[in-house]
Short mmCIF file of C-alpha atoms in Angstrom, two decimals:
data_model
loop_
_atom_site.label_atom_id
_atom_site.label_comp_id
_atom_site.label_asym_id
_atom_site.label_seq_id
_atom_site.Cartn_x
_atom_site.Cartn_y
_atom_site.Cartn_z
CA MET A 617 116.47 -26.75 132.16
CA GLY A 618 116.55 -24.52 135.24
CA ALA A 619 114.40 -21.89 133.54
CA ARG A 620 111.95 -24.57 132.55
CA ARG A 621 111.57 -25.79 136.12
CA GLN A 622 110.85 -22.26 137.33
CA ALA A 623 108.25 -21.55 134.64
CA SER A 624 106.10 -24.58 135.45
CA PRO A 625 105.21 -23.62 139.06
CA ARG A 626 104.32 -20.12 137.93
CA LEU A 627 101.83 -21.50 135.44
CA SER A 628 100.21 -23.55 138.19
CA LEU A 629 99.92 -20.64 140.61
CA PRO A 630 97.40 -18.18 139.12
CA LEU A 631 96.24 -17.21 142.63
CA SER A 632 98.66 -14.41 143.51
CA ARG A 633 96.12 -11.72 144.32
CA ALA A 634 98.64 -8.92 144.49
CA ALA A 635 99.87 -9.65 140.96
CA GLN A 636 96.54 -10.71 139.47
CA MET A 637 93.72 -8.57 140.85
CA ASN A 638 94.53 -5.24 139.27
CA SER A 639 91.85 -3.08 137.70
CA SER A 640 92.48 -4.49 134.24
CA THR A 641 92.07 -8.08 135.41
CA VAL A 642 88.91 -7.25 137.35
CA ARG A 643 87.47 -5.60 134.24
CA PHE A 644 88.28 -8.63 132.09
CA LEU A 645 86.72 -10.97 134.65
CA LEU A 646 83.62 -8.78 134.96
CA VAL A 647 83.03 -8.85 131.21
CA ARG A 648 83.57 -12.60 131.06
CA GLY A 649 81.30 -13.09 134.04
CA MET A 650 78.49 -11.27 132.27
CA LEU A 651 79.18 -13.25 129.10
CA ALA A 652 79.08 -16.50 131.06
CA GLY A 653 75.83 -15.37 132.67
CA VAL A 654 74.24 -14.69 129.28
CA LEU A 655 75.37 -18.05 127.87
CA SER A 656 74.06 -19.78 131.00
CA GLY A 657 70.81 -17.88 130.56
CA VAL A 658 70.47 -19.26 127.02
CA LEU A 659 70.76 -22.81 128.37
CA ALA A 660 68.31 -22.07 131.17
CA PHE A 661 65.85 -20.55 128.69
CA GLY A 662 66.07 -23.67 126.54
CA LEU A 663 65.17 -25.85 129.51
CA GLY A 664 62.44 -23.47 130.64
CA TYR A 665 60.88 -23.41 127.18
CA LEU A 666 60.90 -27.20 126.96
CA VAL A 667 59.60 -28.07 130.42
CA GLY A 668 57.96 -24.84 131.58
CA GLU A 669 55.78 -24.04 128.59
CA LYS A 670 53.09 -26.59 129.46
CA PRO A 671 52.37 -25.44 133.06
CA LEU A 672 52.65 -21.80 131.99
CA ARG A 673 50.10 -22.29 129.22
CA ALA A 674 47.80 -24.18 131.61
CA ALA A 675 48.03 -21.32 134.11
CA LEU A 676 47.24 -18.74 131.44
CA ASP A 677 44.27 -20.82 130.27
CA PHE A 678 42.99 -21.01 133.86
CA GLU A 679 43.40 -17.26 134.24
CA ALA A 680 41.52 -16.57 131.00
CA THR A 681 38.71 -18.98 131.89
CA HIS A 682 38.17 -17.73 135.45
CA SER A 683 38.74 -14.04 134.84
CA ALA A 684 35.73 -11.96 135.83
CA GLU A 685 36.41 -9.40 133.14
CA ALA A 686 37.49 -10.08 129.60
CA ALA A 687 40.47 -7.79 129.41
CA THR A 688 42.41 -7.12 126.24
CA GLU A 689 45.80 -8.80 126.22
CA VAL A 690 48.58 -6.23 126.49
CA VAL A 691 51.21 -8.91 125.86
CA SER A 692 50.28 -11.95 123.79
CA ARG A 693 50.70 -15.45 125.17
CA SER A 694 53.32 -16.37 122.60
CA MET A 695 55.28 -13.26 123.57
CA GLN A 696 55.10 -14.21 127.26
CA GLU A 697 56.23 -17.78 126.55
CA THR A 698 59.14 -16.86 124.26
CA ALA A 699 60.49 -13.32 124.13
CA GLY A 700 59.30 -12.39 127.62
CA LEU A 701 60.85 -15.47 129.22
CA ALA A 702 64.06 -15.14 127.21
CA THR A 703 64.50 -11.47 128.07
CA GLY A 704 63.98 -12.05 131.77
CA VAL A 705 66.36 -15.01 131.92
CA LEU A 706 69.11 -13.34 129.87
CA VAL A 707 68.98 -10.08 131.83
CA PHE A 708 69.05 -12.02 135.09
CA GLY A 709 71.93 -14.13 133.80
CA ALA A 710 73.99 -11.10 132.82
CA ALA A 711 73.35 -9.42 136.18
CA LEU A 712 74.21 -12.48 138.26
CA GLY A 713 77.27 -13.08 136.10
CA GLY A 714 78.61 -9.61 136.79
CA ILE A 715 77.95 -9.80 140.53
CA ALA A 716 79.37 -13.33 140.77
CA ALA A 717 82.48 -12.24 138.87
CA LEU A 718 83.10 -9.46 141.39
CA ALA A 719 82.57 -11.94 144.23
CA PHE A 720 85.06 -14.23 142.50
CA CYS A 721 87.65 -11.44 142.38
CA PHE A 722 87.29 -10.94 146.12
CA ALA A 723 87.16 -14.63 147.05
CA LEU A 724 90.04 -15.94 144.92
CA GLY A 725 92.79 -16.97 147.34
CA ARG A 726 90.84 -15.81 150.40
CA ILE A 727 88.64 -18.86 151.01
CA GLY A 728 91.32 -21.51 150.68
CA ARG A 729 93.93 -22.69 148.23
CA PHE A 730 91.46 -23.23 145.40
CA GLY A 731 92.13 -22.62 141.73
CA PRO A 732 89.93 -20.42 139.51
CA ARG A 733 87.59 -23.23 138.47
CA ALA A 734 87.05 -24.49 142.01
CA THR A 735 86.54 -20.93 143.26
CA ALA A 736 84.00 -20.27 140.50
CA ALA A 737 82.17 -23.47 141.45
CA LEU A 738 82.06 -22.45 145.12
CA ILE A 739 80.80 -18.97 144.22
CA ALA A 740 78.10 -20.49 142.00
CA LEU A 741 77.08 -22.96 144.72
CA GLY A 742 76.89 -20.19 147.30
CA GLY A 743 74.87 -18.04 144.93
CA PHE A 744 72.49 -20.87 144.12
CA VAL A 745 71.85 -21.58 147.80
CA THR A 746 71.57 -17.99 149.04
CA VAL A 747 70.01 -16.22 146.06
CA PHE A 748 67.65 -18.97 144.94
CA LEU A 749 67.24 -22.03 147.16
CA VAL A 750 66.60 -20.47 150.58
CA PRO A 751 64.13 -17.81 149.29
CA PHE A 752 62.50 -20.44 147.05
CA LEU A 753 61.78 -22.69 150.02
CA LYS A 754 59.79 -19.90 151.68
CA TYR A 755 58.34 -18.10 148.66
CA PRO A 756 58.38 -20.55 145.72
CA ALA A 757 57.70 -19.45 142.17
CA ASN A 758 54.03 -19.39 141.17
CA PRO A 759 52.36 -19.35 137.75
CA PRO A 760 50.79 -16.05 136.63
CA ALA A 761 47.23 -17.05 137.54
CA VAL A 762 48.19 -17.90 141.13
CA SER A 763 49.60 -14.49 142.01
CA ASP A 764 47.00 -12.22 143.60
CA PRO A 765 47.44 -8.61 142.42
CA ASP A 766 46.47 -7.41 145.91
CA THR A 767 49.37 -9.30 147.53
CA LEU A 768 51.89 -9.00 144.71
CA ASP A 769 53.74 -6.03 146.22
CA GLN A 770 53.83 -7.68 149.65
CA ARG A 771 55.13 -10.95 148.22
CA THR A 772 57.78 -9.15 146.15
CA ILE A 773 59.05 -7.21 149.16
CA LEU A 774 59.14 -10.33 151.34
CA TYR A 775 60.98 -12.26 148.65
CA VAL A 776 63.61 -9.55 148.18
CA LEU A 777 64.10 -9.28 151.95
CA MET A 778 64.55 -13.05 152.16
CA VAL A 779 67.17 -12.93 149.39
CA VAL A 780 69.05 -10.15 151.19
CA LEU A 781 68.87 -11.99 154.51
CA SER A 782 70.02 -15.24 152.94
CA VAL A 783 72.99 -13.55 151.25
CA LEU A 784 73.98 -11.86 154.51
CA LEU A 785 73.78 -15.20 156.32
CA GLY A 786 75.98 -16.73 153.65
CA ILE A 787 78.57 -13.96 154.03
CA ALA A 788 78.46 -14.39 157.81
CA ALA A 789 79.03 -18.14 157.40
CA VAL A 790 82.11 -17.48 155.26
CA LEU A 791 83.49 -15.05 157.85
CA ILE A 792 82.85 -17.57 160.63
CA GLY A 793 84.65 -20.24 158.65
CA ARG A 794 87.65 -17.97 158.07
CA TYR A 795 87.77 -17.02 161.75
CA LEU A 796 87.59 -20.61 162.99
CA GLY A 797 89.89 -22.05 160.33
CA PRO A 798 93.25 -21.31 162.02
CA ARG A 799 91.87 -22.55 165.36
CA LEU A 800 89.94 -25.68 164.42
CA GLY A 801 91.23 -26.56 160.98
CA ASN A 802 89.58 -25.83 157.64
CA TRP A 803 87.36 -28.91 157.62
CA ASN A 804 85.93 -28.42 161.11
CA ALA A 805 85.52 -24.69 160.53
CA THR A 806 83.64 -25.31 157.27
CA VAL A 807 81.32 -27.83 158.92
CA LEU A 808 80.53 -25.51 161.84
CA ALA A 809 79.98 -22.52 159.55
CA SER A 810 77.65 -24.59 157.35
CA ILE A 811 75.67 -25.77 160.39
CA ALA A 812 75.36 -22.18 161.59
CA PHE A 813 74.08 -21.08 158.17
CA VAL A 814 71.54 -23.90 157.95
CA ALA A 815 70.28 -23.20 161.48
CA ALA A 816 69.92 -19.46 160.86
CA ALA A 817 68.24 -20.04 157.49
CA ALA A 818 65.83 -22.54 159.07
CA LEU A 819 64.84 -19.95 161.68
CA ALA A 820 64.24 -17.38 158.94
CA LEU A 821 62.09 -19.84 157.00
CA ALA A 822 60.14 -20.85 160.09
CA PHE A 823 59.36 -17.37 161.39
CA GLY A 824 59.16 -15.41 158.14
CA PRO A 825 55.70 -14.15 157.13
CA ALA A 826 53.78 -16.58 154.95
CA VAL A 827 51.84 -15.61 151.83
CA ASN A 828 48.98 -17.92 150.85
CA GLU A 829 47.43 -16.92 147.54
CA MET A 830 46.39 -20.16 145.86
CA PRO A 831 43.09 -19.52 144.02
CA GLU A 832 40.28 -21.98 144.54
CA GLY A 833 40.14 -24.72 141.96
CA PHE A 834 43.63 -24.17 140.57
CA PRO A 835 45.26 -27.53 139.69
CA ALA A 836 47.97 -28.34 142.23
CA GLY A 837 49.84 -30.40 139.63
CA VAL A 838 50.29 -27.33 137.43
CA VAL A 839 51.75 -25.38 140.34
CA TRP A 840 54.30 -28.09 141.12
CA GLN A 841 55.25 -28.52 137.46
CA PHE A 842 55.82 -24.78 137.22
CA ARG A 843 57.90 -24.72 140.39
CA LEU A 844 59.97 -27.70 139.30
CA SER A 845 60.66 -26.06 135.95
CA ALA A 846 61.69 -22.85 137.75
CA ALA A 847 64.02 -24.83 140.03
CA GLY A 848 65.46 -26.68 137.05
CA MET A 849 66.15 -23.43 135.21
CA GLN A 850 67.97 -22.00 138.21
CA THR A 851 69.99 -25.19 138.65
CA VAL A 852 71.07 -25.16 135.00
CA LEU A 853 71.81 -21.44 135.16
CA TRP A 854 74.14 -21.63 138.16
CA ALA A 855 75.77 -24.93 137.14
CA ALA A 856 76.47 -23.70 133.62
CA PHE A 857 77.83 -20.44 134.99
CA ALA A 858 80.24 -22.33 137.25
CA VAL A 859 81.61 -24.32 134.31
CA ILE A 860 81.73 -21.51 131.73
CA PHE A 861 83.03 -18.77 133.99
CA GLY A 862 85.52 -21.12 135.64
CA TYR A 863 87.04 -21.84 132.24
CA LEU A 864 87.06 -18.18 131.15
CA ALA A 865 88.48 -16.95 134.46
CA GLU A 866 91.25 -19.52 134.39
CA SER A 867 92.18 -18.44 130.85
CA VAL A 868 92.32 -14.78 131.88
CA LEU A 869 94.41 -15.43 134.98
CA GLN A 870 96.83 -17.71 133.16
CA ALA A 871 97.33 -15.08 130.46
CA GLN A 872 97.88 -12.38 133.08
CA THR A 873 100.30 -14.66 134.94
CA LEU A 874 102.40 -15.38 131.87
CA VAL A 875 102.98 -11.74 130.93
CA PRO A 876 105.06 -10.60 133.94
CA HIS A 877 107.22 -13.74 133.89
CA ARG A 878 108.59 -13.49 130.39
CA SER A 879 112.37 -13.65 130.36
CA PRO A 880 113.77 -10.12 130.11
CA LYS A 881 116.07 -9.26 127.25
CA PRO A 882 119.70 -8.95 128.32
CA ALA A 883 120.94 -5.41 128.64
CA PRO A 884 123.43 -4.20 126.01
CA GLY A 885 127.02 -4.97 126.90
CA ILE A 886 126.24 -8.00 129.13
#
């Protein structure tokens, strides 16, 4: 009975970083993070194909109708709507899954007494806000016909810089919360850190360079449908990643926790 009482707490404490976060565990979590990202990408692609095909096709029709020169299609429309979209979403999902898994390895046990699933959910929420939501509010996704080739490079650079800035602000908010936690309590520290992040992000959105490239006569409804489908895909991607990776990470950490705590065989002669 005594051994049974000792085993139960160990099963419920998969957060011992010193015992858990060795190179083997990090490798297992990285692989499972990429797998979770790919599976999440499949779900996001399904949503994008269902709700994003109509505005994408309308944008391509507008581009073909208003194009000054009849250029030969390098990539067919069906390829853009299916294989092109799927490839982009799956590659992005695998990349974000790997990066988020590494962030999970660092954050587990360092941002509060959260279990693997809760930590994965917090990482996914932070990634959704910093990697997608803040940059999206300043430079939202546009259909192909809206993007001006002359401003494409400028818009891409500005978008990447906004992503980097947003991620740095998110990291700074976490550090502020950890610094204030012992002094003000975790709840107050979290609220103040969140307010600081929102204020800094609002300043970045207000003073960041704007890019206006809406062509004349382009239906505004198509633009908003496309942007809503892009936002929906990102929401599904990050939410699914939180659920899938949280489950996989918990399984890995529980398995790693059980191994060192097996009862040793008695030595001969005892």
